[in-house]
Coordinates of C-alpha atoms in Angstrom, one line a residue:
X269 CA -69.6 111.0 -95.5
X270 CA -73.3 111.3 -94.9
X271 CA -75.7 112.2 -97.8
X272 CA -77.3 115.6 -97.8
X273 CA -80.2 116.0 -95.3
X274 CA -82.8 116.4 -98.0
X275 CA -81.7 113.1 -99.6
X276 CA -82.1 111.2 -96.3
X277 CA -85.3 112.4 -94.9
X278 CA -88.8 111.3 -95.8
X279 CA -91.4 114.0 -95.4
X280 CA -93.6 111.9 -93.1
X281 CA -90.7 111.4 -90.8
X282 CA -89.6 115.0 -90.4
X283 CA -90.4 116.8 -87.2
X284 CA -93.4 119.0 -88.0
X285 CA -92.1 122.2 -86.3
X286 CA -89.7 123.4 -83.8
X287 CA -92.5 123.9 -81.2
X288 CA -93.4 120.2 -81.4
X289 CA -89.8 118.9 -81.4
X290 CA -88.6 117.0 -78.3
X291 CA -85.9 118.5 -76.3
X292 CA -82.7 117.0 -77.6
X293 CA -81.0 116.3 -74.3
X294 CA -78.9 113.5 -73.1
X295 CA -81.9 111.4 -72.3
X296 CA -83.3 111.7 -75.8
X297 CA -80.0 111.1 -77.5
X298 CA -79.6 107.9 -75.5
X299 CA -83.1 106.9 -76.4
X300 CA -82.4 107.3 -80.1
X301 CA -79.2 105.5 -79.9
X302 CA -80.8 102.7 -78.1
X303 CA -83.7 102.6 -80.6
X304 CA -81.2 102.4 -83.5
X305 CA -79.3 99.5 -81.9
X306 CA -82.6 97.6 -81.2
X307 CA -83.9 98.1 -84.8
X308 CA -80.8 97.2 -86.6
X309 CA -79.9 93.7 -85.4
X310 CA -77.4 93.2 -88.2
X311 CA -74.8 95.7 -86.8
X312 CA -71.8 94.3 -85.2
X313 CA -70.7 96.1 -82.0
X314 CA -71.5 99.8 -82.1
X315 CA -71.1 101.2 -85.5
X316 CA -71.4 104.9 -84.6
X317 CA -71.4 106.3 -88.0
X318 CA -74.2 104.0 -89.0
X319 CA -76.1 104.8 -85.8
X320 CA -75.8 108.5 -86.6
X321 CA -77.1 108.1 -90.1
X322 CA -80.0 105.9 -89.0
X323 CA -81.1 108.5 -86.5
X324 CA -80.9 111.3 -89.0
X325 CA -82.9 109.2 -91.5
X326 CA -85.6 108.0 -89.2
X327 CA -85.9 110.9 -86.7
X328 CA -84.7 114.0 -88.5
X329 CA -82.0 114.7 -85.8
X330 CA -78.3 114.7 -86.5
X331 CA -76.0 113.4 -83.7
X332 CA -72.3 113.5 -84.5
X333 CA -70.8 109.9 -84.7
X334 CA -68.2 110.8 -82.2
X335 CA -70.9 111.9 -79.7
X336 CA -72.8 108.7 -80.4
X337 CA -69.8 106.7 -79.4
X338 CA -69.2 108.9 -76.3
X339 CA -72.8 108.4 -75.1
X340 CA -72.8 104.7 -75.8
X341 CA -69.5 104.2 -74.0
X342 CA -70.6 106.4 -71.0
X343 CA -73.8 104.3 -70.6
X344 CA -72.2 101.1 -71.7
X345 CA -75.0 99.0 -70.0
X346 CA -76.6 99.1 -73.5
X347 CA -73.7 97.5 -75.3
X348 CA -73.5 93.8 -76.1
X349 CA -69.8 93.8 -75.3
X350 CA -70.4 93.6 -71.5
X351 CA -72.5 90.4 -71.6
X352 CA -70.1 88.8 -74.1
X353 CA -67.2 89.5 -71.7
X354 CA -69.2 88.0 -68.8
X355 CA -69.7 84.7 -70.7
X356 CA -66.0 84.7 -71.9
X357 CA -64.7 85.2 -68.3
X358 CA -67.1 82.5 -67.0
X359 CA -66.0 79.9 -69.5
X360 CA -62.3 80.8 -68.9
X361 CA -62.8 80.4 -65.2
X362 CA -64.4 77.0 -65.9
X363 CA -61.4 75.9 -68.0
X364 CA -59.1 77.2 -65.4
X365 CA -60.8 75.1 -62.7
X366 CA -60.6 72.1 -64.9
X367 CA -56.9 72.7 -65.5
X368 CA -56.1 73.2 -61.9
X369 CA -58.1 70.1 -61.1
X370 CA -56.2 68.1 -63.8
X371 CA -59.5 66.6 -64.9
X372 CA -59.4 64.2 -61.9
X373 CA -61.0 66.0 -59.0
X374 CA -64.6 66.9 -58.4
X375 CA -63.7 70.4 -59.9
X376 CA -62.7 68.7 -63.2
X377 CA -65.8 66.5 -63.4
X378 CA -68.4 68.9 -62.1
X379 CA -67.2 72.4 -62.9
X380 CA -70.0 73.0 -65.4
X381 CA -72.4 73.0 -62.4
X382 CA -70.7 76.2 -61.2
X383 CA -71.2 78.1 -64.4
X384 CA -74.4 79.8 -63.5
X385 CA -72.9 81.0 -60.2
X386 CA -69.7 82.1 -61.9
X387 CA -71.7 84.0 -64.5
X388 CA -73.7 85.7 -61.8
X389 CA -70.5 86.7 -60.0
X390 CA -69.1 88.4 -63.1
X391 CA -72.4 90.0 -63.9
X392 CA -72.6 91.4 -60.3
X393 CA -69.1 92.8 -60.8
X394 CA -70.1 94.5 -64.1
X395 CA -73.4 95.9 -62.9
X396 CA -72.2 97.2 -59.5
X397 CA -69.1 98.9 -61.1
X398 CA -71.7 100.8 -63.3
X399 CA -73.9 101.6 -60.3
X400 CA -70.9 103.0 -58.3
X401 CA -70.2 105.7 -61.0
X402 CA -73.8 106.1 -62.4
X403 CA -76.2 109.0 -61.7
X404 CA -79.6 108.8 -63.4
X405 CA -80.1 112.6 -63.2
X406 CA -78.8 113.3 -66.8
X407 CA -81.2 110.7 -68.2
X408 CA -84.4 111.9 -66.7
X409 CA -86.7 112.5 -69.8
X410 CA -87.7 116.1 -70.4
X411 CA -91.2 117.3 -70.0
X412 CA -93.1 117.6 -73.3
X413 CA -93.7 121.1 -74.6
X414 CA -96.5 120.0 -76.9
X415 CA -99.7 119.0 -75.2
X416 CA -101.6 118.8 -78.4
X417 CA -99.7 115.8 -79.4
X418 CA -99.9 113.9 -76.1
X419 CA -101.8 110.5 -76.2
X420 CA -104.7 110.1 -74.0
X421 CA -103.9 108.1 -70.9
X422 CA -106.0 106.0 -68.4
X423 CA -104.6 105.4 -64.8
X424 CA -105.7 101.9 -63.8
X425 CA -105.8 101.1 -60.1
X426 CA -106.7 97.5 -58.9
X427 CA -107.6 97.3 -55.2
X428 CA -108.9 94.8 -52.6
X429 CA -109.6 95.4 -48.9
X430 CA -107.1 98.4 -48.8
X431 CA -106.7 100.9 -46.0
X432 CA -108.5 103.9 -47.2
X433 CA -105.7 106.4 -46.4
X434 CA -103.3 104.3 -48.5
X435 CA -105.7 104.0 -51.3
X436 CA -106.5 107.7 -51.2
X437 CA -102.7 108.4 -51.4
X438 CA -102.4 106.5 -54.7
X439 CA -105.6 107.9 -56.2
X440 CA -104.6 111.5 -55.2
X441 CA -101.2 110.9 -56.8
X442 CA -102.9 109.9 -60.0
X443 CA -105.3 112.9 -59.8
X444 CA -102.4 115.3 -59.4
X445 CA -100.7 114.2 -62.7
X446 CA -100.1 117.2 -64.9
X447 CA -101.9 116.4 -68.1
X448 CA -104.6 117.8 -70.3
X449 CA -107.8 117.1 -68.4
X450 CA -109.7 115.9 -71.5
X451 CA -106.9 113.3 -72.1
X452 CA -106.8 111.8 -68.6
X453 CA -109.1 109.1 -67.0
X454 CA -108.9 107.1 -63.8
X455 CA -110.3 103.6 -63.6
X456 CA -110.5 101.9 -60.3
X457 CA -111.5 98.2 -60.2
X458 CA -112.1 97.0 -56.7
X459 CA -113.1 93.5 -55.4
X460 CA -113.2 94.3 -51.7
X461 CA -115.5 92.5 -49.4
X462 CA -118.6 94.5 -48.9
X463 CA -118.2 93.9 -45.1
X464 CA -114.7 95.4 -45.2
X465 CA -115.0 98.4 -42.9
X466 CA -113.2 101.0 -45.2
X467 CA -114.8 99.8 -48.4
X468 CA -117.5 102.4 -48.5
X469 CA -115.0 105.2 -47.7
X470 CA -113.0 104.2 -50.7
X471 CA -115.9 103.8 -53.1
X472 CA -117.5 107.1 -52.1
X473 CA -114.2 109.0 -52.3
X474 CA -113.5 107.8 -55.9
X475 CA -117.1 108.4 -57.0
X476 CA -117.1 112.0 -55.7
X477 CA -114.7 112.6 -58.6
X478 CA -116.9 110.9 -61.2
X479 CA -119.8 112.4 -63.2
X480 CA -122.2 114.1 -61.0
X481 CA -119.8 113.8 -58.0
X482 CA -119.2 116.8 -55.7
X483 CA -115.5 117.0 -56.5
X484 CA -115.8 116.4 -60.3
X485 CA -113.0 117.9 -62.3
X486 CA -114.0 119.1 -65.8
X487 CA -112.7 116.9 -68.5
X488 CA -111.3 114.1 -66.2
X489 CA -113.2 110.9 -66.5
X490 CA -113.3 108.7 -63.2
X491 CA -114.9 105.3 -63.0
X492 CA -115.2 103.0 -60.1
X493 CA -116.0 99.4 -60.8
X494 CA -116.8 96.8 -58.1
X495 CA -117.0 93.0 -58.4
X496 CA -117.6 90.3 -55.9
X497 CA -115.3 87.6 -55.0
X498 CA -111.6 86.8 -55.6
X499 CA -111.9 84.6 -58.7
X500 CA -109.0 85.6 -61.1
X501 CA -107.4 87.8 -58.4
X502 CA -105.8 91.0 -59.7
X503 CA -105.5 89.9 -63.3
X504 CA -109.3 89.7 -63.5
X505 CA -109.6 93.3 -62.1
X506 CA -107.2 94.5 -64.9
X507 CA -109.3 92.7 -67.5
X508 CA -112.4 94.5 -66.2
X509 CA -110.6 97.8 -66.3
X510 CA -109.9 97.3 -70.0
X511 CA -113.6 97.1 -70.7
X512 CA -113.9 100.7 -69.3
X513 CA -110.7 102.2 -70.8
X514 CA -111.2 104.6 -73.7
X515 CA -107.6 106.1 -73.7
X516 CA -104.6 105.3 -75.9
X517 CA -102.2 104.6 -73.0
X518 CA -102.5 102.9 -69.6
X519 CA -100.7 103.8 -66.5
X520 CA -100.9 100.9 -64.0
X521 CA -100.6 101.7 -60.3
X522 CA -100.9 99.5 -57.2
X523 CA -102.3 100.8 -54.0
X524 CA -99.2 102.2 -52.3
X525 CA -97.7 103.5 -55.7
X526 CA -97.0 107.3 -56.0
X527 CA -95.7 109.1 -59.1
X528 CA -94.3 112.5 -59.7
X529 CA -96.8 115.1 -61.1
X530 CA -95.0 115.5 -64.5
X531 CA -94.7 111.7 -65.1
X532 CA -97.1 111.5 -68.1
X533 CA -95.7 114.7 -69.6
X534 CA -92.2 113.1 -69.7
X535 CA -93.1 109.5 -70.6
X536 CA -96.2 109.7 -73.0
X537 CA -94.2 111.3 -75.9
X538 CA -91.9 108.2 -75.9
X539 CA -94.6 106.1 -77.5
X540 CA -94.7 108.4 -80.5
X541 CA -90.9 108.3 -80.8
X542 CA -90.8 104.6 -81.3
X543 CA -93.9 102.7 -82.4
X544 CA -92.4 99.4 -81.3
X545 CA -92.5 100.3 -77.6
X546 CA -95.1 98.3 -75.8
X547 CA -94.5 99.6 -72.3
X548 CA -92.3 102.0 -70.4
X549 CA -91.3 100.8 -66.9
X550 CA -90.6 103.7 -64.4
X551 CA -87.6 103.7 -62.1
X552 CA -89.2 102.5 -58.9
X553 CA -88.0 103.3 -55.3
X554 CA -89.2 101.8 -52.0
X555 CA -90.7 104.7 -50.1
X556 CA -91.3 103.0 -46.7
X557 CA -87.7 102.5 -45.7
X558 CA -87.6 105.0 -42.9
X559 CA -90.5 103.6 -40.8
X560 CA -90.2 101.5 -37.6
X561 CA -90.0 98.1 -39.3
X562 CA -86.2 96.9 -39.6
X563 CA -87.4 94.4 -42.2
X564 CA -88.9 97.1 -44.4
X565 CA -85.5 99.0 -44.1
X566 CA -83.5 95.9 -45.2
X567 CA -85.9 95.2 -48.0
X568 CA -85.8 98.8 -49.3
X569 CA -82.0 98.7 -49.5
X570 CA -82.1 95.3 -51.3
X571 CA -85.0 96.3 -53.6
X572 CA -83.3 99.6 -54.4
X573 CA -80.5 97.7 -56.2
X574 CA -83.0 95.2 -57.7
X575 CA -85.0 97.8 -59.5
X576 CA -81.8 99.8 -60.5
X577 CA -80.3 96.7 -62.2
X578 CA -83.7 95.9 -63.9
X579 CA -83.7 99.4 -65.5
X580 CA -80.1 98.8 -66.7
X581 CA -81.3 95.5 -68.3
X582 CA -84.0 97.2 -70.3
X583 CA -81.3 99.0 -72.4
X584 CA -79.7 95.9 -73.8
X585 CA -81.2 92.7 -72.4
X586 CA -84.8 91.7 -71.4
X587 CA -87.5 94.1 -70.2
X588 CA -89.6 93.3 -67.2
X589 CA -92.9 94.9 -66.3
X590 CA -93.3 94.9 -62.4
X591 CA -97.1 94.9 -62.6
X592 CA -97.3 98.6 -61.6
X593 CA -95.6 101.9 -62.1
X594 CA -95.5 101.5 -65.9
X595 CA -97.2 102.9 -68.9
X596 CA -98.6 100.6 -71.7
X597 CA -100.1 101.1 -75.1
X598 CA -103.7 100.1 -74.7
X599 CA -103.9 98.5 -78.2
X600 CA -100.9 96.2 -77.2
X601 CA -102.6 95.1 -74.0
X602 CA -105.8 94.3 -76.0
X603 CA -103.7 92.4 -78.5
X604 CA -102.2 90.2 -75.8
X605 CA -105.6 89.0 -74.8
X606 CA -106.7 88.6 -71.2
X607 CA -104.3 89.5 -68.3
X608 CA -106.0 86.5 -66.6
X609 CA -104.2 83.3 -67.7
X610 CA -104.2 79.7 -66.4
X611 CA -101.4 77.1 -66.2
X612 CA -102.2 73.6 -65.1
X613 CA -105.7 74.7 -64.1
X614 CA -104.5 77.4 -61.8
X615 CA -104.4 81.2 -62.2
X616 CA -101.0 82.5 -63.3
X617 CA -100.1 84.8 -60.4
X618 CA -97.4 86.9 -62.2
X619 CA -99.4 88.4 -64.9
X620 CA -96.7 91.1 -65.2
X621 CA -94.0 88.7 -66.2
X622 CA -96.4 87.0 -68.7
X623 CA -97.4 90.4 -70.2
X624 CA -93.6 91.2 -70.7
X625 CA -93.2 87.9 -72.6
X626 CA -96.3 88.2 -74.7
X627 CA -95.7 91.7 -75.7
X628 CA -92.3 90.6 -77.2
X629 CA -94.1 87.8 -79.0
X630 CA -96.4 90.4 -80.6
X631 CA -93.4 92.4 -81.8
X632 CA -93.2 95.1 -79.1
X633 CA -90.7 95.6 -76.4
X634 CA -90.4 97.4 -73.1
X635 CA -87.9 100.1 -72.1
X636 CA -87.0 101.6 -68.8
X637 CA -87.2 105.3 -68.0
X638 CA -85.0 107.0 -65.3
X639 CA -88.0 108.8 -63.8
X640 CA -88.6 108.1 -60.2
X641 CA -91.8 106.6 -58.8
X642 CA -92.7 105.1 -55.5
X643 CA -93.7 101.6 -54.1
X644 CA -93.9 100.0 -50.6
X645 CA -92.1 96.9 -49.6
X646 CA -93.6 94.4 -47.2
X647 CA -92.9 95.1 -43.5
X648 CA -93.4 91.7 -41.9
X649 CA -92.0 88.2 -42.5
X650 CA -95.5 87.0 -43.3
X651 CA -96.0 89.5 -46.0
X652 CA -92.5 89.0 -47.3
X653 CA -93.1 85.3 -47.6
X654 CA -96.4 85.8 -49.4
X655 CA -94.8 88.2 -51.9
X656 CA -91.7 86.0 -52.7
X657 CA -93.9 82.8 -52.9
X658 CA -96.1 84.5 -55.5
X659 CA -93.1 85.8 -57.5
X660 CA -91.4 82.3 -57.4
X661 CA -94.3 80.2 -58.3
X662 CA -95.5 82.7 -60.9
X663 CA -92.1 82.7 -62.6
X664 CA -92.2 79.0 -63.0
X665 CA -95.8 79.1 -64.3
X666 CA -95.0 81.7 -67.0
X667 CA -91.7 80.0 -68.1
X668 CA -93.3 76.7 -68.3
X669 CA -96.2 78.1 -70.3
X670 CA -94.5 80.5 -72.7
X671 CA -90.8 79.9 -72.6
X672 CA -90.9 76.2 -73.7
X673 CA -92.4 77.1 -77.1
X674 CA -89.7 77.2 -79.7
X675 CA -91.6 79.6 -82.0
X676 CA -91.8 82.1 -79.0
X677 CA -88.1 82.0 -78.4
X678 CA -87.4 83.1 -82.0
X679 CA -88.9 86.5 -81.2
X680 CA -86.1 87.3 -78.7
X681 CA -82.7 88.7 -79.7
X682 CA -79.7 86.7 -78.4
X683 CA -79.1 89.1 -75.5
X684 CA -82.8 89.0 -74.5
X685 CA -82.8 85.2 -74.5
X686 CA -79.7 85.2 -72.4
X687 CA -81.2 87.6 -70.0
X688 CA -84.4 85.6 -69.5
X689 CA -82.4 82.4 -69.1
X690 CA -80.3 84.0 -66.5
X691 CA -83.5 85.2 -64.8
X692 CA -85.1 81.9 -64.4
X693 CA -81.6 80.2 -63.7
X694 CA -81.0 82.7 -61.0
X695 CA -84.4 81.8 -59.4
X696 CA -83.7 78.1 -59.6
X697 CA -80.0 78.2 -58.4
X698 CA -80.7 80.5 -55.4
X699 CA -83.9 78.5 -54.5
X700 CA -81.7 75.4 -54.2
X701 CA -79.1 77.1 -51.9
X702 CA -80.8 75.9 -48.6
X703 CA -80.7 72.3 -50.0
X704 CA -77.0 72.7 -51.0
X705 CA -76.2 73.9 -47.4
X706 CA -78.0 70.9 -45.8
X707 CA -76.8 68.3 -48.1
X708 CA -73.3 69.7 -48.2
X709 CA -73.0 69.3 -44.5
X710 CA -74.8 65.9 -44.3
X711 CA -72.7 64.5 -47.1
X712 CA -69.6 66.5 -46.2
X713 CA -69.6 67.4 -49.9
X714 CA -67.0 69.9 -50.9
X715 CA -68.8 70.5 -54.3
X716 CA -72.0 71.6 -52.7
X717 CA -70.3 73.7 -50.1
X718 CA -68.4 75.6 -52.8
X719 CA -71.7 76.2 -54.6
X720 CA -73.0 77.9 -51.5
X721 CA -69.9 80.1 -51.3
X722 CA -70.2 81.0 -55.0
X723 CA -73.9 82.0 -54.4
X724 CA -72.7 84.4 -51.6
X725 CA -70.1 86.2 -53.8
X726 CA -72.7 88.5 -55.7
X727 CA -74.1 89.4 -52.3
X728 CA -70.7 90.5 -51.1
X729 CA -70.2 92.7 -54.2
X730 CA -73.8 94.3 -53.8
X731 CA -73.3 94.9 -50.1
X732 CA -69.9 96.6 -50.7
X733 CA -71.5 98.8 -53.4
X734 CA -74.4 99.7 -51.3
X735 CA -72.2 100.7 -48.4
X736 CA -70.1 103.0 -50.6
X737 CA -72.9 104.3 -52.8
X738 CA -75.8 104.9 -50.6
X739 CA -76.4 107.6 -48.0
X740 CA -79.4 106.1 -46.3
X741 CA -80.3 109.4 -44.8
X742 CA -76.7 110.4 -43.9
X743 CA -76.3 107.3 -41.8
X744 CA -73.1 106.8 -39.8
X745 CA -70.6 104.2 -41.3
X746 CA -70.8 101.4 -38.8
X747 CA -74.7 101.6 -38.6
X748 CA -74.8 101.6 -42.5
X749 CA -72.5 98.6 -42.6
X750 CA -74.8 96.7 -40.3
X751 CA -77.8 97.7 -42.3
X752 CA -76.2 96.6 -45.6
X753 CA -75.2 93.3 -44.0
X754 CA -78.7 92.7 -42.9
X755 CA -80.1 93.5 -46.4
X756 CA -77.7 91.4 -48.4
X757 CA -76.7 88.5 -46.0
X758 CA -79.3 88.0 -43.3
X759 CA -82.4 88.8 -45.3
X760 CA -81.1 86.8 -48.3
X761 CA -81.2 83.6 -46.3
X762 CA -85.0 84.0 -45.8
X763 CA -85.6 85.0 -49.4
X764 CA -83.7 81.9 -50.6
X765 CA -85.7 79.7 -48.1
X766 CA -89.0 81.1 -49.6
X767 CA -87.6 80.5 -53.1
X768 CA -87.0 76.9 -52.2
X769 CA -90.5 76.4 -50.7
X770 CA -91.9 78.0 -53.9
X771 CA -89.9 75.7 -56.1
X772 CA -91.1 72.6 -54.2
X773 CA -94.6 73.8 -54.1
X774 CA -94.7 74.3 -57.9
X775 CA -93.1 70.9 -58.5
X776 CA -95.7 69.3 -56.2
X777 CA -98.6 71.1 -57.8
X778 CA -99.6 73.0 -54.6
X779 CA -102.1 75.8 -55.5
X780 CA -100.5 79.2 -54.8
X781 CA -103.4 81.6 -54.6
X782 CA -103.0 85.3 -54.1
X783 CA -102.6 87.2 -50.8
X784 CA -102.3 91.0 -51.4
X785 CA -99.5 92.6 -49.5
X786 CA -100.9 94.2 -46.3
X787 CA -100.6 98.0 -45.9
X788 CA -102.3 98.6 -42.6
X789 CA -100.9 98.7 -39.0
X790 CA -100.4 95.2 -37.5
X791 CA -100.8 94.2 -33.9
X792 CA -97.7 93.1 -31.9
X793 CA -96.5 89.6 -32.7
X794 CA -95.4 87.4 -29.8
X795 CA -92.1 85.5 -30.1
X796 CA -93.9 82.2 -29.4
X797 CA -96.0 82.9 -32.5
X798 CA -92.9 83.8 -34.5
X799 CA -91.3 80.4 -33.5
X800 CA -94.5 78.6 -34.5
X801 CA -94.7 80.2 -37.9
X802 CA -90.9 80.0 -38.6
X803 CA -90.1 76.7 -37.1
X804 CA -88.9 75.2 -40.5
X805 CA -86.6 78.1 -41.2
X806 CA -85.4 78.0 -37.5
X807 CA -84.6 74.2 -37.8
X808 CA -82.5 75.1 -40.9
X809 CA -80.6 77.7 -39.0
X810 CA -80.1 75.7 -35.8
X811 CA -79.3 72.5 -37.6
X812 CA -76.7 74.0 -39.9
X813 CA -75.0 76.1 -37.3
X814 CA -74.8 73.3 -34.7
X815 CA -73.7 70.6 -37.2
X816 CA -71.1 73.0 -38.6
X817 CA -69.6 73.4 -35.1
X818 CA -69.5 69.6 -34.6
X819 CA -67.7 69.2 -37.9
X820 CA -65.3 72.0 -37.2
X821 CA -64.3 70.3 -33.9
X822 CA -64.2 66.7 -35.1
X823 CA -63.5 66.5 -38.8
X824 CA -61.5 69.7 -40.0
X825 CA -58.5 68.4 -42.0
X826 CA -57.3 71.4 -44.0
X827 CA -57.7 75.2 -44.3
X828 CA -60.1 74.9 -47.1
X829 CA -62.2 72.3 -45.3
X830 CA -62.3 74.7 -42.3
X831 CA -63.3 77.6 -44.5
X832 CA -66.2 75.7 -46.2
X833 CA -67.7 74.3 -43.1
X834 CA -67.4 77.7 -41.5
X835 CA -69.4 79.3 -44.3
X836 CA -72.1 76.7 -43.8
X837 CA -72.2 77.7 -40.1
X838 CA -72.3 81.3 -41.2
X839 CA -75.4 80.6 -43.4
X840 CA -77.1 78.9 -40.4
X841 CA -76.3 81.8 -38.1
X842 CA -77.6 84.3 -40.6
X843 CA -80.9 82.3 -40.6
X844 CA -81.2 82.6 -36.9
X845 CA -80.3 86.3 -36.9
X846 CA -83.1 86.7 -39.6
X847 CA -85.7 85.4 -37.2
X848 CA -84.3 87.3 -34.3
X849 CA -84.1 90.7 -36.1
X850 CA -87.2 90.5 -38.3
X851 CA -89.5 87.9 -36.7
X852 CA -91.5 90.5 -34.9
X853 CA -91.2 93.2 -37.5
X854 CA -94.5 94.7 -38.6
X855 CA -96.1 98.0 -39.7
X856 CA -96.9 99.8 -36.5
X857 CA -96.9 103.5 -37.7
X858 CA -100.0 105.5 -37.6
X859 CA -101.3 105.5 -41.2
X860 CA -101.7 109.3 -41.4
X861 CA -97.9 109.6 -40.6
X862 CA -97.2 106.8 -43.1
X863 CA -99.1 108.4 -46.0
X864 CA -97.6 111.8 -45.2
X865 CA -94.0 110.6 -45.4
X866 CA -94.0 107.6 -47.8
X867 CA -94.6 109.2 -51.2
X868 CA -92.0 109.5 -53.9
X869 CA -91.7 113.4 -54.0
X870 CA -88.2 114.1 -52.5
X871 CA -87.7 110.6 -51.2
X872 CA -84.7 109.7 -53.4
X873 CA -82.5 111.9 -51.2
X874 CA -82.8 109.3 -48.6
X875 CA -80.8 106.8 -50.8
X876 CA -78.2 108.9 -52.6
X877 CA -75.5 110.9 -51.1
X878 CA -76.2 114.5 -51.0
X879 CA -74.1 116.7 -53.2

């Protein structure tokens, strides 16, 4: 039985008045349950009575224990049980393989190598079952009713040589945010080349809203900062922005980001509800799926699930900042030190991953919010390669610098640690898949071929889930099947190839650099140029497919041998299809049309089935 309310509540923790109380809806209840679980690590499982009491004591809101259990079970992605079951099933599978192999075959001796792939398989099953029956609508945070208690917020936009119309789209999205004018500021830090044709347009447009500008909005502070050169890349721009920020919160946007007008009203109060929150990552959707680039469409489908899974993970495992479309506490960012870091005398090119780590080391964590925001995905293979190389090399830089220090690891909970290990393990394992395919064929190694097959199983599960779950603009079934196949099988061969190149580059000490993702219309690419740029990837496809045919004709001895060699040929064929389908992909829409139709408002209907 719970003590009387007046025995539990401390005066300074009571809600001041009904007018300033947050709306106690499903989203807020889940937030409080999640907060309770995070802040009471000693609990075993989900002790609903204790959670209910903790919420009443610390937040002055009573949620019936049975309702706590119901909400926790309905959104079971925040319960430890799921990850524990995945580990148990993975270990049981390994023991079964050893038992079947009787300890004498390659299965018996090397089954431990399969463990990461088996875990990813069970994890994919658990996550995609949740996706099938999940709707984020009940979890969208309510807009605040109390403007007087909102924390001041700066919107930070870093830019370099950006098309003016795209940069204007993001700036206007920031300007349109509903928020008290005297609590909003927009800081643009630009390191465009002075000779860039649209630099002056961008600078003059932003400064027209600054002090003494012709479009000045009373109360809203707007600052444009320009620096020369590329030293320090985007992290250096973010550090310069901090020198100009006077607000309590920071909303980071990339040029191509768009947010809903009530974003700050819905998210800013969360920082007062839990002082340990360092950042809130918005639910981010690709908004350039329905252009003319088939590669952008495939990446949008793939990234839709990637971002969805990442928000799931913030409820129980690790929290990842994407580098944009997220709100941070300004004092936490200052406590982290510079965004610009170095590893092996090279700039760390994933400052977002590093900031996620370092926030945890300072006692803060990130959470996800089921509030939609927009981003663009690359539309050409060249841009895709640059993005994935940066992500891959940057991941190894950050893990090598921060994850190898034992004192840092003690700051993570067990589930966070497991999540981060899975994150880097996933990157390494899938980066090695092209090598597994080549060596598996050359050595006729059953072990390596089985590892490739295991790497494909999560893709099968995601593709099936995407086919069933997504509408893709009310697309017909056969066409949708083809699009899902392209997103999760054809595109994945190129992503894994780039991961492999990134891993080798990191090990070899090759400097990565930073190429911003292009956002302007590109001229047509000849197929000769595609072949010149993708000859290594094409050799992988031609070699694997051709050699698989030779082995199938000359050396097939059993059904399983036939199956494994066929899967290697399947991988090679998908590599060839990737170059054929996506090699000439580019952005060739008129920018005015692009900007008009690639913003977050109303775009989510493209992905989800209409009701």
